[in-house]
Structures are given as C-alpha cells and as structure tokens.
Amino acid sequence: MDVFKFGGASVKSAEAIQNVAFILKNHAPDRVVVVLSAMGKTTNALEEVVTAWYKNDPQCFDHLEKNKNFHLEILDQLFPGRSQRVFQKVEDRFEQVKQYLSQKPSQNFDFEYDQIVSLGEFISTLILSEYLLWQGFDCSLLDATKLIFTEPAWREGKVIWAETEKAILHAVKPVFAEAQGKKIVLTQGFLGGTENGFPTTLGREGSDYTAAIFSYVLDAEEMVLWKDVPGVLNADPKLFADTVLLPEISYREAIELTYYGATIIHPKTIKPLQNKQIPLRVRSFLQPEGAGTLIAGQSEVETQTPSFIVKENQLLVSFSPKDFSFIAEQNLSEIFAAFAQSGIRIHMMQNSAISFTACISQNDKKTEHLFELLEANFSIKYNSDLQLITIRHWTPEAIESVIGGKTVLSETRNRTTVQMVLKK
Ligand code: ASP
Ligand code: MG
C-alpha cells in the first residue's frame, strides 16, 4: 500500500485533475491512500475571506464568490452539462460558509480561520472523488477531520497520536480488505479535527504531514509527493539556472535541507517516515515516468552536490550589553528568552566578546516586541533587506558563484554547511 499526496498545483485546473486520474490509473499500486490539497491558490483566497470578515469588510463575500466560480468553471470543464450532483454539493458547501459569514466573527481568529479555510480541502476532495467515481475508479472519500485528532490548538495541528492511529486503522483497513481490484481511499490534506468535531488545520503546506501520518499509521510501503518539479533539486529553479536533480538523499539530509529553509517538503513530514523507515519519493506529476528523488534510511553515499537555499528579506541584528560585560551564559539566556517570547526564529547566529548577532526574517511587529524586551540592557543595531544563503556540501566555487558582486556581512561555516548574510 502506498500513500500519494497531490498538492494544490496538481489540481489547479480540469486538465490537471484529469492528469491526476491518469497517474492513479497508470502509476498507482492496487491499494493507495490519496491525500489532496485545496485546488490551486484556494487556501490563499480563503485566508483573504477570513481577513476581510474580521475587518467587517463585505468584500469577504466577493472573495468567496470568486473562489466558488473558480471551482464551478473547473466542474464545467470536467463534467458535461450541469446535471451531476457534484455541482449542487459544491454550491451547498459554499452556501454554508456564506451563511456562516453573515454572523459576526468570534474573538478567536484562529478558530474561525480553521472553520472557514478547511473548505478548500473539503471541496477539492469532493470534486476529485466524484470525478474518479464517474471515470469508473473504486474510490472511497474519508473525512480527515474524523481521522486525524488534534488538540483544540487552532492552526497548530498538535496531533493526538493514539486516537489518530485508532481512527485511521479502524476506517481504512476494512475498506482495503473488502475491495477487489484497484482501490483508492481519498482524504483531505491539511485538516484535522477536535474531539468535539471542529475542523483544525495543520499549518500551511501541511498536507505533506497528513500523508506522513497516514503512511506511518498504515505502514505504507512508500509515500509519494507528486510535485511540479522532477524531484528534489539542489536549488530553486526559479532562482538558479543550472539546477540538478538529487536522485537519492537520506532522511537526515532532507531534515537538514528543510531546517535551513528548503520548501520542497513540509518540515514535519520526515520524522514519522523515518521512525518506521518508510521511503519517501518526490516525483513529477508532469513527467510521471521519471524516477524522481528517493529519500530513505541509509543513503550509501551522502550526496556531495552543493545545495543552495535562499531566504530573502532578512534582518541582521546585534545586541551589545550596555554595561560592556562579555557575552556569556547570563546575558545569552536573557537574549534567547526574548527571542522565544517574541516568537522569532533565529536562522543563523554568531557572537563575539561583547556582541551577539542573529539573522532573522523581517517582521516589524515581532522585532518591535523583541527590541522592547531587550533595549533596557542592550544597545541594538541592525541591517535590513538582506539575503541569507545556505550552501550544504559547499565548495569554494559554489561560494564564489553566489557572492558575485555582493558584500558578505556575516558568515558561519562548518565542514558541510556554510551560511552567508549578503547585501546586494
Ligand atoms: N492547502 C494548504 C496550503 O496551501 C495545505 C497544503 O497545500 O499542503 O497551505
Ligand atoms: Mg498548497
């Protein structure tokens, strides 16, 4: 049994959905769980709905209507005539949310976010399941909010594993056992649910994590992420001209790459797979015959290809104790406590005798909070609009190639990894 995950780009149009059916027909084993994201940029669109609703802006209805029409156009191209029941089902789902928006939102933004944004995955799975059934597939649609149990920590996706394992085994095993021929179990990515039946979300791009949860619980033979790139590349092809495919990497390398900011895989995905030694394959839905990248237990030879990870809009900030004391355990713990309290992640850090320097993403609200916490005891200096480039398996040539004419403001390096903060 395999678990396949299809992201938003793989179902952004009628043609794309037909391609998913093609892949399921030609590249799936007889037992497959399909985890699906919302179609195209639907999650962004629904975020706009919630934000407008909270501003008391009637445009929230326009945003919703626009997203409904996006889905209806896809339906028009997928199904001949409007006779199919799926049209009504999609209309009904949107109508429910419209009604919901006619009330005043509660105090809890994150709760309301989950109630509304979850619509995207409910709709995408509804459409794909109806299409697959119509095409003659044996497909069961399961509601992920009744299978992945989470704490009522909205938008955080804190999974309650024991309950989740029980629910998934109970729901999926018999469906596969009873089926003859190819059987597809389809469910929503990104969603969980509380004990009381409210939808929760697992964090943006969390469908990868959903697929890893199903793979773990069901002891999948393999999990496949179907993407619009040939596999894991050594750099973002939108930023680098000569990217190469990494045919095989270890779990450890995958975790390191996501830690430094590679966005190809959601950071929470690898751990459950690694625990059960389930291989993860990243393949292209545009070229499904390609082998893609295999991420597995022991890659014999660790890759030596330099990989590049770029973060834009970075801030390099230094703190120096006002009393000219050394940077040591006492003031470091004060500094780290302030970072934790203001919810800021440090991407790179360095210290000298009298200053501590960190590279962080620009976020005015959070940095203001950080500075408030520390300005009494530290003088603070910073540079903004910087670029952080991380190179795994660096070579001198690789370093040269990214610096170009830029100035290096700060750098750390060890045997495998170099990080540089650059000013254009
Ligand atoms: N639809 C959600 C998002 O765009 C989850 C996902 O695609 O993984 O963040
Ligand atoms: Mg997505």
Coordinates of C-alpha atoms and ligand atoms in Angstrom, one line a residue:
M1 CA 0.0 0.0 0.0
D2 CA 1.2 3.5 -0.9
V3 CA 0.2 7.0 0.2
F4 CA 0.2 9.6 -2.6
K5 CA 0.0 13.3 -1.9
F6 CA -1.1 15.7 -4.5
G7 CA -0.6 19.4 -3.8
G8 CA -2.7 22.4 -5.0
A9 CA -0.8 22.9 -8.3
S10 CA -1.6 19.3 -9.3
V11 CA -5.3 20.1 -9.2
K12 CA -5.4 23.7 -10.3
S13 CA -7.5 23.1 -13.5
A14 CA -9.7 20.5 -15.1
E15 CA -6.8 19.3 -17.2
A16 CA -4.6 18.9 -14.1
I17 CA -7.4 16.8 -12.4
Q18 CA -7.6 14.6 -15.4
N19 CA -3.8 14.1 -15.2
V20 CA -4.2 13.0 -11.5
A21 CA -6.7 10.4 -12.7
F22 CA -4.1 9.3 -15.4
I23 CA -1.4 8.9 -12.7
L24 CA -3.7 6.9 -10.5
K25 CA -4.6 4.7 -13.4
N26 CA -1.0 4.1 -14.6
H27 CA 1.3 4.7 -11.7
A28 CA -0.5 3.6 -8.5
P29 CA -0.5 0.2 -6.8
D30 CA -3.7 -1.6 -6.1
R31 CA -4.1 -0.1 -2.7
V32 CA -3.5 3.6 -2.4
V33 CA -4.4 6.4 0.0
V34 CA -4.6 9.7 -1.8
V35 CA -4.1 12.9 0.3
L36 CA -5.3 16.0 -1.5
S37 CA -4.7 19.7 -1.0
A38 CA -7.0 22.6 -1.9
M39 CA -7.1 23.4 -5.6
G40 CA -4.6 26.0 -6.9
K41 CA -4.4 29.0 -4.7
T42 CA -7.7 28.3 -2.9
T43 CA -6.1 28.4 0.6
N44 CA -4.8 31.9 0.0
A45 CA -8.2 33.0 -1.3
L46 CA -9.9 31.7 1.8
E47 CA -7.4 33.4 4.0
E48 CA -8.5 36.6 2.3
V49 CA -12.1 35.8 3.1
V50 CA -11.4 35.4 6.8
T51 CA -9.2 38.5 7.0
A52 CA -11.9 40.6 5.3
W53 CA -14.6 39.2 7.5
Y54 CA -12.6 40.2 10.6
K55 CA -12.3 43.8 9.2
N56 CA -16.1 43.8 8.8
D57 CA -15.4 44.2 5.1
P58 CA -18.3 43.0 2.9
Q59 CA -15.7 42.1 0.3
C60 CA -15.4 38.8 2.2
F61 CA -18.5 37.7 0.2
D62 CA -16.9 38.7 -3.1
H63 CA -13.7 36.8 -2.3
L64 CA -15.8 33.7 -1.5
E65 CA -17.9 34.1 -4.7
K66 CA -14.8 34.4 -6.8
N67 CA -13.4 31.2 -5.4
K68 CA -16.7 29.4 -5.9
N69 CA -16.7 30.4 -9.5
F70 CA -13.1 29.2 -9.9
H71 CA -14.3 25.7 -8.8
L72 CA -17.5 25.9 -10.9
E73 CA -15.5 26.6 -14.0
I74 CA -13.4 23.5 -13.4
L75 CA -16.6 21.5 -12.9
D76 CA -18.0 22.8 -16.1
Q77 CA -14.9 21.5 -17.9
L78 CA -14.8 18.2 -16.1
F79 CA -18.4 17.2 -16.4
P80 CA -20.7 17.6 -19.4
G81 CA -23.9 19.5 -18.5
R82 CA -24.7 20.7 -15.0
S83 CA -26.8 17.6 -14.2
Q84 CA -24.2 15.9 -12.0
R85 CA -24.9 16.0 -8.3
V86 CA -21.4 17.4 -7.6
F87 CA -22.5 20.8 -8.8
Q88 CA -25.2 21.0 -6.1
K89 CA -22.9 19.6 -3.5
V90 CA -20.2 22.3 -4.2
E91 CA -22.9 25.0 -4.2
D92 CA -24.2 23.8 -0.9
R93 CA -20.8 23.8 0.8
F94 CA -20.2 27.4 -0.4
E95 CA -23.7 28.4 0.7
Q96 CA -23.0 27.1 4.3
V97 CA -19.9 29.2 4.5
K98 CA -21.7 32.2 3.2
Q99 CA -24.3 31.8 5.9
Y100 CA -21.6 31.5 8.4
L101 CA -20.1 34.8 7.3
S102 CA -23.4 36.6 7.8
Q103 CA -22.8 36.3 11.5
K104 CA -20.3 38.3 13.5
P105 CA -16.9 36.5 13.9
S106 CA -16.0 35.4 17.4
Q107 CA -13.0 36.7 19.3
N108 CA -10.9 33.7 18.3
F109 CA -9.5 34.4 14.9
D110 CA -7.5 31.2 14.7
F111 CA -10.6 29.1 15.5
E112 CA -12.6 30.9 12.7
Y113 CA -9.7 30.5 10.3
D114 CA -9.8 26.7 10.7
Q115 CA -13.6 26.6 10.3
I116 CA -13.5 28.6 7.0
V117 CA -10.2 27.7 5.4
S118 CA -10.9 24.0 5.7
L119 CA -13.5 24.5 3.0
G120 CA -10.7 24.3 0.3
E121 CA -9.8 20.7 1.0
F122 CA -13.4 19.6 1.5
I123 CA -14.2 21.0 -1.9
S124 CA -11.2 19.6 -3.7
T125 CA -11.7 16.1 -2.4
L126 CA -15.4 16.2 -3.2
I127 CA -14.7 17.1 -6.8
L128 CA -11.9 14.6 -7.2
S129 CA -13.9 11.7 -5.7
E130 CA -16.9 12.4 -7.9
Y131 CA -14.7 12.6 -10.9
L132 CA -12.9 9.4 -10.1
L133 CA -16.2 7.5 -9.5
W134 CA -17.5 8.9 -12.8
Q135 CA -14.4 7.6 -14.5
G136 CA -15.0 4.1 -13.1
F137 CA -12.5 4.1 -10.3
D138 CA -13.3 2.4 -7.0
C139 CA -12.8 5.3 -4.6
S140 CA -14.0 6.0 -1.0
L141 CA -13.9 9.5 0.4
L142 CA -13.0 9.7 4.1
D143 CA -13.3 12.8 6.2
A144 CA -9.9 13.6 7.7
T145 CA -11.4 15.7 10.4
K146 CA -12.7 12.4 11.9
L147 CA -9.4 10.6 11.5
I148 CA -6.7 12.9 12.5
F149 CA -7.4 14.0 16.0
T150 CA -5.7 17.2 17.2
E151 CA -5.8 19.3 20.4
P152 CA -8.1 22.4 20.1
A153 CA -5.0 24.4 19.3
W154 CA -6.3 26.1 16.2
R155 CA -3.9 26.3 13.2
E156 CA -1.2 24.5 15.1
G157 CA -2.1 20.9 14.3
K158 CA -1.0 19.2 17.5
V159 CA -1.8 15.6 16.7
I160 CA -3.1 13.3 19.3
W161 CA -1.4 10.1 18.1
A162 CA -3.2 7.3 20.0
E163 CA -6.7 8.5 18.9
T164 CA -5.5 9.1 15.4
E165 CA -4.0 5.7 15.0
K166 CA -7.1 4.0 16.3
A167 CA -9.4 6.0 14.0
I168 CA -7.3 5.6 10.8
L169 CA -6.8 1.8 11.3
H170 CA -10.5 1.4 12.0
A171 CA -11.6 3.4 9.0
V172 CA -9.1 2.4 6.3
K173 CA -8.2 -1.3 6.9
P174 CA -11.6 -2.8 6.3
V175 CA -12.1 -0.6 3.2
F176 CA -8.9 -2.1 1.6
A177 CA -9.7 -5.6 2.9
E178 CA -13.1 -5.7 1.2
A179 CA -12.1 -4.2 -2.1
Q180 CA -11.3 -6.1 -5.2
G181 CA -9.0 -4.7 -7.9
K182 CA -7.6 -1.2 -7.5
K183 CA -8.9 0.7 -4.5
I184 CA -8.4 4.4 -3.8
V185 CA -9.0 5.9 -0.4
L186 CA -9.2 9.7 -0.8
T187 CA -8.9 12.2 2.1
Q188 CA -8.2 15.8 2.8
G189 CA -4.7 17.0 3.5
F190 CA -4.0 19.8 6.0
L191 CA -7.1 19.1 8.1
G192 CA -7.6 17.5 11.5
G193 CA -10.5 17.7 14.0
T194 CA -11.0 18.1 17.7
E195 CA -12.9 15.6 19.9
N196 CA -15.9 17.9 19.6
G197 CA -15.9 17.7 15.9
F198 CA -14.5 21.1 14.9
P199 CA -12.0 21.2 12.0
T200 CA -8.5 22.2 12.7
T201 CA -5.6 22.9 10.3
L202 CA -2.1 21.6 10.5
G203 CA -0.2 24.7 9.3
R204 CA 0.3 26.0 5.8
E205 CA 1.5 23.4 3.4
G206 CA 0.6 20.8 6.0
S207 CA -0.8 18.2 3.5
D208 CA 2.7 16.6 3.3
Y209 CA 2.4 16.0 7.0
T210 CA -1.1 14.5 6.6
A211 CA 0.4 12.0 4.1
A212 CA 3.2 11.1 6.5
I213 CA 0.7 10.5 9.3
F214 CA -1.3 8.1 7.1
S215 CA 1.9 6.4 5.9
Y216 CA 3.1 5.9 9.5
V217 CA -0.2 4.5 10.8
L218 CA -0.8 2.2 7.9
D219 CA 2.8 1.1 7.5
A220 CA 2.8 2.2 3.9
E221 CA 5.4 0.7 1.6
E222 CA 6.2 4.1 0.1
M223 CA 4.9 7.7 0.3
V224 CA 5.0 9.7 -2.9
L225 CA 4.8 13.5 -3.1
W226 CA 3.7 14.4 -6.6
K227 CA 5.1 17.9 -7.5
D228 CA 5.6 20.2 -10.4
V229 CA 9.4 19.6 -10.3
P230 CA 11.2 16.4 -11.3
G231 CA 12.2 15.7 -7.7
V232 CA 14.4 17.3 -5.0
L233 CA 16.7 19.7 -6.9
N234 CA 19.8 21.2 -5.5
A235 CA 18.3 24.7 -5.7
D236 CA 15.1 26.5 -6.5
P237 CA 14.8 26.5 -10.3
K238 CA 13.1 29.9 -10.2
L239 CA 16.3 31.4 -8.7
F240 CA 19.1 29.3 -10.2
A241 CA 19.7 28.5 -13.9
D242 CA 21.6 25.2 -13.6
T243 CA 19.8 23.0 -11.1
V244 CA 20.5 19.3 -10.8
L245 CA 18.2 16.5 -9.5
L246 CA 19.3 14.7 -6.4
P247 CA 18.5 11.1 -7.2
E248 CA 18.8 9.9 -3.6
I249 CA 19.2 11.6 -0.2
S250 CA 19.0 10.4 3.4
Y251 CA 16.2 11.4 5.9
R252 CA 18.9 13.3 7.7
E253 CA 19.8 15.3 4.7
A254 CA 16.2 16.0 3.9
I255 CA 15.6 17.2 7.5
E256 CA 18.7 19.5 7.3
L257 CA 17.6 20.9 4.0
T258 CA 14.1 21.8 5.3
Y259 CA 15.7 23.1 8.5
Y260 CA 17.6 25.7 6.5
G261 CA 14.5 26.7 4.6
A262 CA 14.1 24.4 1.6
T263 CA 10.4 24.5 0.9
I264 CA 10.0 21.3 -1.1
I265 CA 8.9 19.2 1.8
H266 CA 7.0 20.3 4.9
P267 CA 9.4 20.1 7.9
K268 CA 7.2 17.8 10.0
T269 CA 7.0 15.2 7.2
I270 CA 10.2 13.3 7.6
K271 CA 10.1 12.3 11.3
P272 CA 7.1 9.9 11.1
L273 CA 8.5 8.3 8.0
Q274 CA 12.0 7.9 9.4
N275 CA 10.6 6.3 12.6
K276 CA 9.2 3.4 10.5
Q277 CA 11.8 3.6 7.8
I278 CA 9.2 4.3 5.1
P279 CA 10.8 5.6 1.9
L280 CA 9.6 8.9 0.6
R281 CA 9.7 9.6 -3.1
V282 CA 9.3 13.0 -4.7
R283 CA 8.0 12.7 -8.3
S284 CA 6.8 15.0 -11.0
F285 CA 3.1 14.9 -12.0
L286 CA 4.2 16.4 -15.3
Q287 CA 6.6 13.6 -16.1
P288 CA 5.3 10.7 -14.1
E289 CA 7.7 8.2 -15.8
G290 CA 10.7 9.9 -14.1
A291 CA 12.2 8.2 -11.0
G292 CA 12.3 11.4 -9.0
T293 CA 14.2 11.6 -5.7
L294 CA 14.2 8.8 -3.2
I295 CA 14.5 9.9 0.5
A296 CA 15.3 6.9 2.6
G297 CA 17.1 5.4 5.6
Q298 CA 20.7 4.9 4.6
S299 CA 21.8 6.5 1.5
E300 CA 25.1 4.7 0.9
V301 CA 27.0 7.7 -0.3
E302 CA 25.8 11.0 1.1
T303 CA 25.3 13.5 -1.7
Q304 CA 28.2 15.7 -2.5
T305 CA 26.3 18.0 -4.8
P306 CA 26.2 21.6 -3.3
S307 CA 22.6 22.5 -2.4
F308 CA 21.5 26.2 -2.2
I309 CA 18.8 27.6 0.0
V310 CA 18.0 31.3 -0.3
K311 CA 16.0 33.4 2.2
E312 CA 15.1 37.0 1.2
N313 CA 14.0 39.9 3.4
Q314 CA 16.4 39.1 6.2
L315 CA 17.4 41.3 9.1
L316 CA 20.9 41.1 10.8
V317 CA 20.7 42.3 14.3
S318 CA 23.4 42.7 17.0
F319 CA 22.9 43.1 20.7
S320 CA 25.7 44.5 22.9
P321 CA 25.4 44.7 26.7
K322 CA 25.2 48.3 27.8
D323 CA 27.5 47.6 30.8
F324 CA 30.2 46.3 28.4
S325 CA 30.1 42.9 30.0
F326 CA 31.1 39.9 28.0
I327 CA 28.5 37.9 26.1
A328 CA 28.2 34.9 28.3
E329 CA 25.7 32.5 29.8
Q330 CA 23.8 35.1 31.8
N331 CA 23.0 37.6 29.0
L332 CA 22.7 34.9 26.4
S333 CA 19.9 33.3 28.3
E334 CA 18.2 36.7 28.6
I335 CA 18.6 37.2 24.8
F336 CA 17.2 33.7 23.9
A337 CA 14.3 34.1 26.3
A338 CA 13.4 37.3 24.5
F339 CA 13.5 35.6 21.1
A340 CA 11.3 32.8 22.3
Q341 CA 8.8 35.2 23.9
S342 CA 8.5 37.3 20.7
G343 CA 8.1 34.1 18.6
I344 CA 11.2 34.8 16.4
R345 CA 13.2 32.0 14.8
I346 CA 16.9 32.5 14.5
H347 CA 18.3 31.4 11.1
M348 CA 21.9 32.0 11.9
M349 CA 23.9 33.3 14.9
Q350 CA 27.3 34.4 16.0
N351 CA 28.9 36.1 19.0
S352 CA 32.0 38.0 19.8
A353 CA 33.2 39.1 23.2
I354 CA 30.8 42.0 23.5
S355 CA 28.0 41.3 21.0
F356 CA 25.6 38.7 19.9
T357 CA 24.4 38.7 16.2
A358 CA 21.4 36.9 14.7
C359 CA 19.9 36.7 11.3
I360 CA 16.0 36.6 11.3
S361 CA 13.2 37.2 8.9
Q362 CA 11.9 40.7 8.7
N363 CA 8.6 41.1 10.6
D364 CA 8.0 44.6 12.1
K365 CA 5.6 43.5 14.8
K366 CA 7.7 40.7 16.2
T367 CA 11.0 42.6 16.0
E368 CA 9.4 45.6 17.8
H369 CA 8.4 43.2 20.6
L370 CA 11.9 41.8 20.7
F371 CA 13.6 45.2 20.9
E372 CA 11.2 46.3 23.7
L373 CA 12.2 43.3 25.7
L374 CA 16.0 43.9 25.3
E375 CA 16.6 47.6 24.8
A376 CA 16.9 48.3 28.5
N377 CA 20.1 46.2 28.9
F378 CA 21.5 46.1 25.3
S379 CA 22.3 48.5 22.6
I380 CA 20.8 47.2 19.4
K381 CA 22.0 47.7 15.8
Y382 CA 20.6 46.2 12.7
N383 CA 20.7 46.0 8.8
S384 CA 17.7 45.2 6.8
D385 CA 16.8 43.9 3.3
L386 CA 19.4 41.2 3.3
Q387 CA 19.7 37.8 1.8
L388 CA 20.6 34.6 3.7
I389 CA 22.2 31.9 1.5
T390 CA 22.9 28.5 2.9
I391 CA 25.0 26.0 1.0
R392 CA 25.1 22.4 2.1
H393 CA 28.1 20.4 0.9
W394 CA 29.8 23.7 -0.1
T395 CA 32.8 24.1 -2.3
P396 CA 34.9 27.2 -2.8
E397 CA 33.4 27.5 -6.4
A398 CA 29.9 27.3 -5.0
I399 CA 30.5 30.0 -2.5
E400 CA 32.1 32.2 -5.2
S401 CA 29.1 31.7 -7.5
V402 CA 26.5 33.1 -5.1
I403 CA 28.5 36.0 -3.7
G404 CA 29.0 37.7 -7.1
G405 CA 29.3 41.4 -6.5
K406 CA 27.6 41.3 -3.1
T407 CA 29.0 42.1 0.3
V408 CA 29.2 39.4 2.9
L409 CA 28.0 40.9 6.2
S410 CA 28.3 37.8 8.3
E411 CA 29.2 34.1 7.7
T412 CA 29.4 30.8 9.6
R413 CA 30.7 27.6 8.3
N414 CA 31.5 24.1 9.2
R415 CA 32.5 21.0 7.2
T416 CA 29.2 20.6 5.4
T417 CA 27.4 23.9 5.7
V418 CA 28.1 27.5 5.1
Q419 CA 25.7 30.3 5.8
M420 CA 26.2 33.8 4.5
V421 CA 24.3 37.0 5.0
L422 CA 24.6 39.1 1.9
K423 CA 23.9 42.7 1.0
K424 CA 23.1 43.4 -2.7
Ligands
ASP1 N1 -3.9 23.9 1.1 C1 -3.0 24.1 2.2 C2 -2.0 25.2 1.9 O1 -2.0 25.6 0.7 C3 -2.3 22.8 2.6 C4 -1.3 22.3 1.6 O2 -1.5 22.6 0.4 O3 -0.5 21.5 2.0 O4 -1.3 25.6 2.7
MG2 MG -0.7 24.1 -1.2

